[in-house]
mmCIF file of C-alpha atoms in Angstrom:
data_model
loop_
_atom_site.group_PDB
_atom_site.id
_atom_site.type_symbol
_atom_site.label_atom_id
_atom_site.label_comp_id
_atom_site.label_asym_id
_atom_site.label_seq_id
_atom_site.Cartn_x
_atom_site.Cartn_y
_atom_site.Cartn_z
ATOM 1 C CA MET S 297 70.893 -58.584 -18.323
ATOM 2 C CA TRP S 298 71.008 -58.621 -14.540
ATOM 3 C CA VAL S 299 67.530 -59.543 -13.291
ATOM 4 C CA SER S 300 66.503 -58.891 -9.683
ATOM 5 C CA ASP S 301 64.557 -62.086 -9.042
ATOM 6 C CA LYS S 302 64.953 -62.668 -5.293
ATOM 7 C CA TRP S 303 62.188 -60.351 -4.132
ATOM 8 C CA LYS S 304 59.307 -61.579 -1.987
ATOM 9 C CA ASP S 305 57.782 -58.258 -0.884
ATOM 10 C CA TYR S 306 57.958 -56.778 -4.383
ATOM 11 C CA GLU S 307 56.538 -58.184 -7.621
ATOM 12 C CA LEU S 308 56.317 -56.846 -11.146
ATOM 13 C CA ILE S 309 52.942 -58.385 -11.940
ATOM 14 C CA ASP S 310 52.680 -57.237 -15.539
ATOM 15 C CA ALA S 311 53.715 -54.512 -17.985
ATOM 16 C CA SER S 312 51.895 -53.402 -21.120
ATOM 17 C CA ARG S 313 50.852 -50.298 -23.113
ATOM 18 C CA GLY S 314 53.297 -47.980 -21.391
ATOM 19 C CA GLU S 315 52.359 -48.969 -17.842
ATOM 20 C CA LYS S 316 53.421 -51.473 -15.191
ATOM 21 C CA LEU S 317 51.399 -53.193 -12.487
ATOM 22 C CA GLU S 318 53.338 -53.853 -9.281
ATOM 23 C CA ARG S 319 52.882 -55.337 -5.836
ATOM 24 C CA TRP S 320 54.709 -53.511 -3.066
ATOM 25 C CA GLY S 321 54.106 -55.622 0.005
ATOM 26 C CA GLU S 322 50.330 -55.858 0.201
ATOM 27 C CA HIS S 323 49.666 -52.831 -1.997
ATOM 28 C CA ILE S 324 49.096 -52.783 -5.760
ATOM 29 C CA LEU S 325 50.412 -49.792 -7.726
ATOM 30 C CA LEU S 326 49.997 -48.881 -11.379
ATOM 31 C CA ARG S 327 52.673 -46.599 -12.824
ATOM 32 C CA PRO S 328 53.784 -45.365 -16.256
ATOM 33 C CA ASP S 329 56.835 -46.995 -17.807
ATOM 34 C CA PRO S 330 58.179 -45.795 -21.177
ATOM 35 C CA GLN S 331 59.930 -49.123 -21.867
ATOM 36 C CA ALA S 332 56.731 -51.194 -21.821
ATOM 37 C CA ILE S 333 55.648 -50.282 -25.342
ATOM 38 C CA TRP S 334 54.302 -53.751 -26.187
ATOM 39 C CA ASP S 335 50.529 -54.282 -26.282
ATOM 40 C CA THR S 336 50.018 -57.610 -24.539
ATOM 41 C CA PRO S 337 46.693 -58.683 -22.988
ATOM 42 C CA ARG S 338 45.959 -57.379 -19.500
ATOM 43 C CA ARG S 339 44.355 -60.467 -18.009
ATOM 44 C CA ASP S 340 45.076 -59.804 -14.334
ATOM 45 C CA PRO S 341 41.982 -58.143 -12.774
ATOM 46 C CA ARG S 342 44.220 -55.969 -10.590
ATOM 47 C CA TRP S 343 44.895 -53.791 -13.650
ATOM 48 C CA ASN S 344 41.356 -52.444 -13.113
ATOM 49 C CA ARG S 345 41.501 -52.011 -9.330
ATOM 50 C CA PRO S 346 44.945 -50.981 -8.106
ATOM 51 C CA ASP S 347 45.305 -49.400 -4.682
ATOM 52 C CA ALA S 348 46.825 -46.369 -6.417
ATOM 53 C CA ALA S 349 47.573 -45.335 -10.006
ATOM 54 C CA TYR S 350 49.861 -42.576 -11.207
ATOM 55 C CA ARG S 351 48.166 -40.697 -14.044
ATOM 56 C CA ARG S 352 50.012 -38.437 -16.443
ATOM 57 C CA SER S 353 48.637 -34.948 -17.029
ATOM 58 C CA SER S 354 48.242 -33.548 -20.543
ATOM 59 C CA SER S 355 49.875 -30.341 -19.285
ATOM 60 C CA GLY S 356 52.897 -32.210 -17.913
ATOM 61 C CA GLY S 357 53.680 -34.060 -14.706
ATOM 62 C CA GLY S 358 50.963 -36.113 -13.094
ATOM 63 C CA ALA S 359 49.430 -37.213 -9.803
ATOM 64 C CA TRP S 360 48.461 -40.285 -7.826
ATOM 65 C CA GLU S 361 44.865 -41.474 -7.788
ATOM 66 C CA LYS S 362 44.628 -43.328 -4.472
ATOM 67 C CA ASN S 363 41.874 -45.773 -3.621
ATOM 68 C CA SER S 364 43.266 -47.358 -0.471
ATOM 69 C CA LEU S 365 46.873 -46.622 0.347
ATOM 70 C CA PRO S 366 48.773 -45.559 3.494
ATOM 71 C CA ALA S 367 51.172 -42.633 3.389
ATOM 72 C CA SER S 368 54.099 -45.055 3.809
ATOM 73 C CA TRP S 369 54.833 -48.678 4.600
ATOM 74 C CA VAL S 370 57.809 -51.025 4.988
ATOM 75 C CA ILE S 371 58.901 -53.816 2.662
ATOM 76 C CA ARG S 372 61.665 -56.390 3.143
ATOM 77 C CA TYR S 373 64.472 -57.597 0.916
ATOM 78 C CA GLY S 374 66.355 -60.410 2.604
ATOM 79 C CA SER S 375 67.505 -59.027 5.958
ATOM 80 C CA LEU S 376 66.967 -55.433 4.810
ATOM 81 C CA ARG S 377 63.849 -53.355 5.357
ATOM 82 C CA PHE S 378 62.945 -50.172 3.478
ATOM 83 C CA GLN S 379 60.265 -47.530 3.847
ATOM 84 C CA VAL S 380 58.147 -46.986 0.732
ATOM 85 C CA LYS S 381 56.385 -43.663 0.104
ATOM 86 C CA PRO S 382 54.619 -42.818 -3.181
ATOM 87 C CA MET S 383 56.100 -39.507 -4.332
ATOM 88 C CA SER S 384 54.792 -36.710 -6.524
ATOM 89 C CA PHE S 385 56.810 -37.810 -9.562
ATOM 90 C CA LYS S 386 55.585 -41.443 -9.741
ATOM 91 C CA HIS S 387 58.485 -42.830 -7.686
ATOM 92 C CA THR S 388 58.272 -44.755 -4.420
ATOM 93 C CA GLY S 389 61.743 -44.064 -2.995
ATOM 94 C CA LEU S 390 63.055 -47.485 -4.025
ATOM 95 C CA PHE S 391 64.217 -48.975 -7.323
ATOM 96 C CA PRO S 392 63.655 -52.746 -6.954
ATOM 97 C CA GLU S 393 65.745 -53.605 -10.020
ATOM 98 C CA GLN S 394 68.797 -52.390 -8.081
ATOM 99 C CA ALA S 395 68.558 -55.397 -5.753
ATOM 100 C CA ALA S 396 70.879 -57.292 -8.110
ATOM 101 C CA ASN S 397 73.496 -54.601 -7.489
ATOM 102 C CA TRP S 398 72.935 -54.582 -3.719
ATOM 103 C CA ASP S 399 73.637 -58.315 -3.680
ATOM 104 C CA TRP S 400 76.709 -57.946 -5.883
ATOM 105 C CA ALA S 401 78.204 -55.120 -3.794
ATOM 106 C CA ALA S 402 77.553 -57.058 -0.576
ATOM 107 C CA ARG S 403 79.338 -60.115 -1.975
ATOM 108 C CA GLN S 404 82.351 -58.022 -2.951
ATOM 109 C CA ILE S 405 82.566 -56.503 0.537
ATOM 110 C CA GLU S 406 82.056 -59.775 2.398
ATOM 111 C CA SER S 407 84.700 -61.596 0.350
ATOM 112 C CA ALA S 408 87.303 -58.797 0.525
ATOM 113 C CA GLY S 409 88.827 -60.074 3.757
ATOM 114 C CA ARG S 410 89.661 -56.546 4.924
ATOM 115 C CA PRO S 411 87.877 -53.373 6.078
ATOM 116 C CA ILE S 412 86.185 -51.602 3.167
ATOM 117 C CA ARG S 413 85.258 -47.911 2.921
ATOM 118 C CA VAL S 414 82.453 -47.156 0.455
ATOM 119 C CA LEU S 415 81.559 -43.775 -1.059
ATOM 120 C CA ASN S 416 77.936 -43.731 -2.218
ATOM 121 C CA LEU S 417 77.271 -40.735 -4.507
ATOM 122 C CA PHE S 418 73.765 -39.574 -5.474
ATOM 123 C CA ALA S 419 72.814 -42.042 -2.768
ATOM 124 C CA TYR S 420 69.069 -41.194 -2.748
ATOM 125 C CA THR S 421 67.151 -43.024 0.010
ATOM 126 C CA GLY S 422 70.063 -45.244 0.944
ATOM 127 C CA ALA S 423 69.189 -48.785 -0.158
ATOM 128 C CA ALA S 424 72.738 -49.409 -1.410
ATOM 129 C CA THR S 425 74.111 -47.730 1.709
ATOM 130 C CA CYS S 426 72.133 -50.114 3.910
ATOM 131 C CA ALA S 427 73.233 -53.146 1.884
ATOM 132 C CA CYS S 428 76.903 -52.161 2.192
ATOM 133 C CA LEU S 429 76.597 -51.436 5.916
ATOM 134 C CA ALA S 430 74.923 -54.799 6.467
ATOM 135 C CA ALA S 431 77.815 -56.468 4.616
ATOM 136 C CA GLY S 432 80.306 -54.905 7.043
ATOM 137 C CA ALA S 433 81.539 -51.816 5.171
ATOM 138 C CA GLU S 434 82.004 -48.266 6.386
ATOM 139 C CA VAL S 435 79.930 -45.927 4.187
ATOM 140 C CA CYS S 436 79.928 -42.234 3.275
ATOM 141 C CA HIS S 437 76.434 -41.449 1.955
ATOM 142 C CA VAL S 438 76.178 -38.279 -0.168
ATOM 143 C CA ASP S 439 73.125 -36.670 -1.751
ATOM 144 C CA ALA S 440 72.263 -33.042 -2.489
ATOM 145 C CA ALA S 441 68.653 -33.405 -1.293
ATOM 146 C CA LYS S 442 68.249 -32.981 2.460
ATOM 147 C CA GLY S 443 64.924 -34.826 2.411
ATOM 148 C CA MET S 444 66.423 -37.853 0.684
ATOM 149 C CA VAL S 445 69.242 -38.080 3.229
ATOM 150 C CA ALA S 446 66.673 -37.901 6.035
ATOM 151 C CA TRP S 447 64.745 -40.729 4.355
ATOM 152 C CA ALA S 448 67.981 -42.734 4.038
ATOM 153 C CA LYS S 449 68.509 -42.389 7.771
ATOM 154 C CA GLU S 450 64.985 -43.765 8.318
ATOM 155 C CA ASN S 451 65.831 -46.711 6.064
ATOM 156 C CA ALA S 452 68.999 -47.373 8.047
ATOM 157 C CA VAL S 453 66.872 -47.606 11.182
ATOM 158 C CA CYS S 454 64.390 -49.919 9.402
ATOM 159 C CA ALA S 455 67.262 -52.111 8.194
ATOM 160 C CA SER S 456 68.855 -52.215 11.680
ATOM 161 C CA VAL S 457 72.147 -50.751 10.405
ATOM 162 C CA ALA S 458 71.879 -47.225 11.841
ATOM 163 C CA ASP S 459 74.520 -48.074 14.442
ATOM 164 C CA ARG S 460 77.084 -49.048 11.784
ATOM 165 C CA PRO S 461 79.901 -46.640 10.706
ATOM 166 C CA VAL S 462 78.197 -44.229 8.293
ATOM 167 C CA ARG S 463 78.567 -40.526 7.451
ATOM 168 C CA TRP S 464 75.439 -38.746 6.193
ATOM 169 C CA ILE S 465 76.366 -35.853 3.875
ATOM 170 C CA VAL S 466 74.029 -33.316 2.245
ATOM 171 C CA ASP S 467 76.100 -31.805 -0.557
ATOM 172 C CA ASP S 468 76.656 -31.532 -4.296
ATOM 173 C CA CYS S 469 78.408 -34.793 -5.161
ATOM 174 C CA VAL S 470 81.084 -33.423 -7.496
ATOM 175 C CA LYS S 471 81.926 -30.547 -5.141
ATOM 176 C CA PHE S 472 82.090 -32.979 -2.230
ATOM 177 C CA CYS S 473 84.487 -35.216 -4.164
ATOM 178 C CA ARG S 474 86.768 -32.264 -4.876
ATOM 179 C CA ARG S 475 86.868 -31.355 -1.189
ATOM 180 C CA GLU S 476 87.590 -34.966 -0.246
ATOM 181 C CA ILE S 477 90.485 -34.967 -2.705
ATOM 182 C CA ARG S 478 91.928 -31.894 -0.998
ATOM 183 C CA ARG S 479 91.422 -33.606 2.372
ATOM 184 C CA GLU S 480 93.292 -36.626 0.957
ATOM 185 C CA ARG S 481 90.549 -39.044 1.930
ATOM 186 C CA THR S 482 90.323 -42.325 0.040
ATOM 187 C CA TYR S 483 87.731 -45.042 -0.454
ATOM 188 C CA ASP S 484 87.985 -48.684 -1.450
ATOM 189 C CA ALA S 485 84.717 -48.725 -3.379
ATOM 190 C CA ILE S 486 82.530 -46.130 -5.072
ATOM 191 C CA ILE S 487 78.859 -46.348 -6.027
ATOM 192 C CA MET S 488 77.337 -43.617 -8.160
ATOM 193 C CA ASP S 489 73.751 -43.255 -9.339
ATOM 194 C CA PRO S 490 73.691 -39.878 -11.099
ATOM 195 C CA PRO S 491 70.448 -38.476 -12.538
ATOM 196 C CA SER S 492 69.875 -38.065 -16.259
ATOM 197 C CA TYR S 493 69.061 -34.386 -15.787
ATOM 198 C CA GLY S 494 68.932 -31.959 -12.921
ATOM 199 C CA ARG S 495 69.539 -28.424 -11.675
ATOM 200 C CA GLY S 496 71.766 -27.401 -8.808
ATOM 201 C CA PRO S 497 70.869 -24.835 -6.127
ATOM 202 C CA GLY S 498 72.649 -22.140 -8.142
ATOM 203 C CA GLY S 499 70.821 -22.998 -11.356
ATOM 204 C CA GLU S 500 73.613 -25.248 -12.635
ATOM 205 C CA VAL S 501 72.386 -27.703 -15.263
ATOM 206 C CA TRP S 502 73.365 -31.368 -14.981
ATOM 207 C CA ARG S 503 73.110 -33.646 -18.017
ATOM 208 C CA LEU S 504 74.496 -37.122 -17.660
ATOM 209 C CA GLU S 505 75.872 -37.278 -21.192
ATOM 210 C CA ASP S 506 77.704 -33.971 -20.628
ATOM 211 C CA ASN S 507 78.871 -34.455 -17.028
ATOM 212 C CA LEU S 508 79.417 -38.171 -16.454
ATOM 213 C CA TRP S 509 83.049 -38.152 -17.605
ATOM 214 C CA GLU S 510 83.943 -35.349 -15.177
ATOM 215 C CA LEU S 511 82.128 -37.119 -12.346
ATOM 216 C CA VAL S 512 83.916 -40.412 -12.962
ATOM 217 C CA THR S 513 87.389 -38.924 -13.393
ATOM 218 C CA THR S 514 86.952 -36.790 -10.277
ATOM 219 C CA ALA S 515 85.660 -39.665 -8.151
ATOM 220 C CA ALA S 516 88.475 -41.900 -9.401
ATOM 221 C CA GLN S 517 90.973 -39.705 -7.582
ATOM 222 C CA LEU S 518 89.414 -40.831 -4.301
ATOM 223 C CA LEU S 519 90.135 -44.520 -4.797
ATOM 224 C CA SER S 520 92.604 -46.136 -2.429
ATOM 225 C CA ASP S 521 95.777 -47.873 -3.604
ATOM 226 C CA LYS S 522 93.914 -51.192 -3.490
ATOM 227 C CA PRO S 523 90.381 -50.454 -4.645
ATOM 228 C CA LEU S 524 87.695 -53.127 -4.548
ATOM 229 C CA PHE S 525 85.003 -52.007 -6.991
ATOM 230 C CA VAL S 526 83.171 -49.168 -8.701
ATOM 231 C CA LEU S 527 79.479 -49.358 -9.576
ATOM 232 C CA ILE S 528 77.970 -46.850 -12.028
ATOM 233 C CA ASN S 529 74.215 -46.719 -12.648
ATOM 234 C CA SER S 530 72.451 -44.999 -15.526
ATOM 235 C CA TYR S 531 68.763 -44.433 -16.229
ATOM 236 C CA THR S 532 69.403 -42.259 -19.282
ATOM 237 C CA THR S 533 67.394 -43.568 -22.231
ATOM 238 C CA GLY S 534 69.578 -44.287 -25.218
ATOM 239 C CA LEU S 535 72.857 -44.528 -23.305
ATOM 240 C CA SER S 536 74.253 -47.949 -24.172
ATOM 241 C CA PRO S 537 75.736 -50.109 -21.414
ATOM 242 C CA SER S 538 78.869 -50.370 -23.553
ATOM 243 C CA VAL S 539 79.439 -46.628 -23.078
ATOM 244 C CA LEU S 540 79.718 -47.232 -19.340
ATOM 245 C CA THR S 541 82.236 -49.988 -20.006
ATOM 246 C CA TYR S 542 84.363 -47.722 -22.201
ATOM 247 C CA ILE S 543 84.400 -45.062 -19.475
ATOM 248 C CA ALA S 544 85.298 -47.553 -16.726
ATOM 249 C CA GLU S 545 87.997 -49.207 -18.827
ATOM 250 C CA SER S 546 89.491 -45.815 -19.736
ATOM 251 C CA VAL S 547 89.530 -44.509 -16.170
ATOM 252 C CA PHE S 548 89.778 -47.450 -13.764
ATOM 253 C CA THR S 549 91.238 -50.378 -15.703
ATOM 254 C CA ARG S 550 93.935 -48.232 -17.257
ATOM 255 C CA ARG S 551 95.105 -47.231 -13.769
ATOM 256 C CA PHE S 552 94.426 -50.304 -11.642
ATOM 257 C CA GLY S 553 93.884 -53.207 -14.024
ATOM 258 C CA GLY S 554 90.839 -55.330 -13.330
ATOM 259 C CA GLU S 555 87.802 -55.621 -15.565
ATOM 260 C CA SER S 556 84.400 -54.105 -16.306
ATOM 261 C CA ASP S 557 81.026 -55.640 -17.058
ATOM 262 C CA SER S 558 78.056 -53.514 -18.128
ATOM 263 C CA GLN S 559 74.539 -54.785 -18.655
ATOM 264 C CA GLU S 560 70.930 -53.729 -18.496
ATOM 265 C CA LEU S 561 69.000 -54.206 -15.269
ATOM 266 C CA GLY S 562 65.627 -55.892 -15.453
ATOM 267 C CA LEU S 563 62.542 -57.089 -13.627
ATOM 268 C CA ARG S 564 60.619 -60.164 -14.772
ATOM 269 C CA ALA S 565 56.845 -59.792 -15.069
ATOM 270 C CA SER S 566 55.177 -62.735 -13.355
ATOM 271 C CA ALA S 567 52.170 -62.645 -15.707
ATOM 272 C CA SER S 568 54.046 -62.846 -19.003
ATOM 273 C CA GLY S 569 57.613 -63.858 -18.199
ATOM 274 C CA LEU S 570 58.851 -60.822 -20.125
ATOM 275 C CA VAL S 571 61.753 -58.926 -18.565
ATOM 276 C CA LEU S 572 61.209 -55.172 -18.326
ATOM 277 C CA PRO S 573 64.440 -53.205 -18.951
ATOM 278 C CA CYS S 574 65.143 -50.796 -16.076
ATOM 279 C CA GLY S 575 68.319 -48.872 -16.854
ATOM 280 C CA ALA S 576 71.917 -50.070 -17.008
ATOM 281 C CA SER S 577 74.874 -50.586 -14.699
ATOM 282 C CA CYS S 578 78.619 -50.971 -15.002
ATOM 283 C CA ARG S 579 80.492 -53.084 -12.454
ATOM 284 C CA TRP S 580 84.229 -52.580 -12.347
ATOM 285 C CA THR S 581 86.346 -54.809 -10.121
ATOM 286 C CA SER S 582 90.050 -54.400 -9.515
ATOM 287 C CA SER S 583 92.761 -57.024 -9.902
ATOM 288 C CA PHE S 584 93.868 -56.763 -6.257
#
């Protein structure tokens, strides 16, 4: 498991009974988490007085109960800074477990010894984009949600990388990849963070287990002759990390050589020492 353990402005305080208690900068949030099914004692008093708690509704969805919380605030990870905003569906605009991948991608770029072009698909609020820009890469940031791309631009300003070479694209990721193939553009690295489920503007249904193969094989056609890496993230419950390895080996290793490593991502709870599983990632690196 890859554990993101270098945070200072974020802390997983504890997790128990289907919920997690977190510190985001100076603010304490309580959120549901389906992985935390264990029933360990909740000894930290902050369980009873968070600044905000996301409560599930019996009719579906949920809402934040806020005691004392600003609309947004900034937290730091190393030299990067990100804007945090509690959203309607329990999220904050940042997945702290992905820090292990930001560090890994930055190391790959910095050690490449050549200019690197990165395609970031389903790029959300741009944390990985900022990490790659800070490491010296050129990035094409693609997400279908206009609001998320606008937020990513704000994060680039916060992280002091807005002046780096970046393209901000609001588009369906698979359709964008097909157009880039026709334009004969190539990239040295690809990051993809596709959702488990979603609907397109025309009512198209996206299911990761049904559409991941098409996404990967399409994106693979955009790799340069000397690719550096591909990073695939999955938050789909029940999808084994080994499945991601099989896909990467079948598509990338068969063509370019190299190797794949897939593991769970995790965050360590400071109260118990337990590591909360937070999805899975596959890291493919070429042999060049």
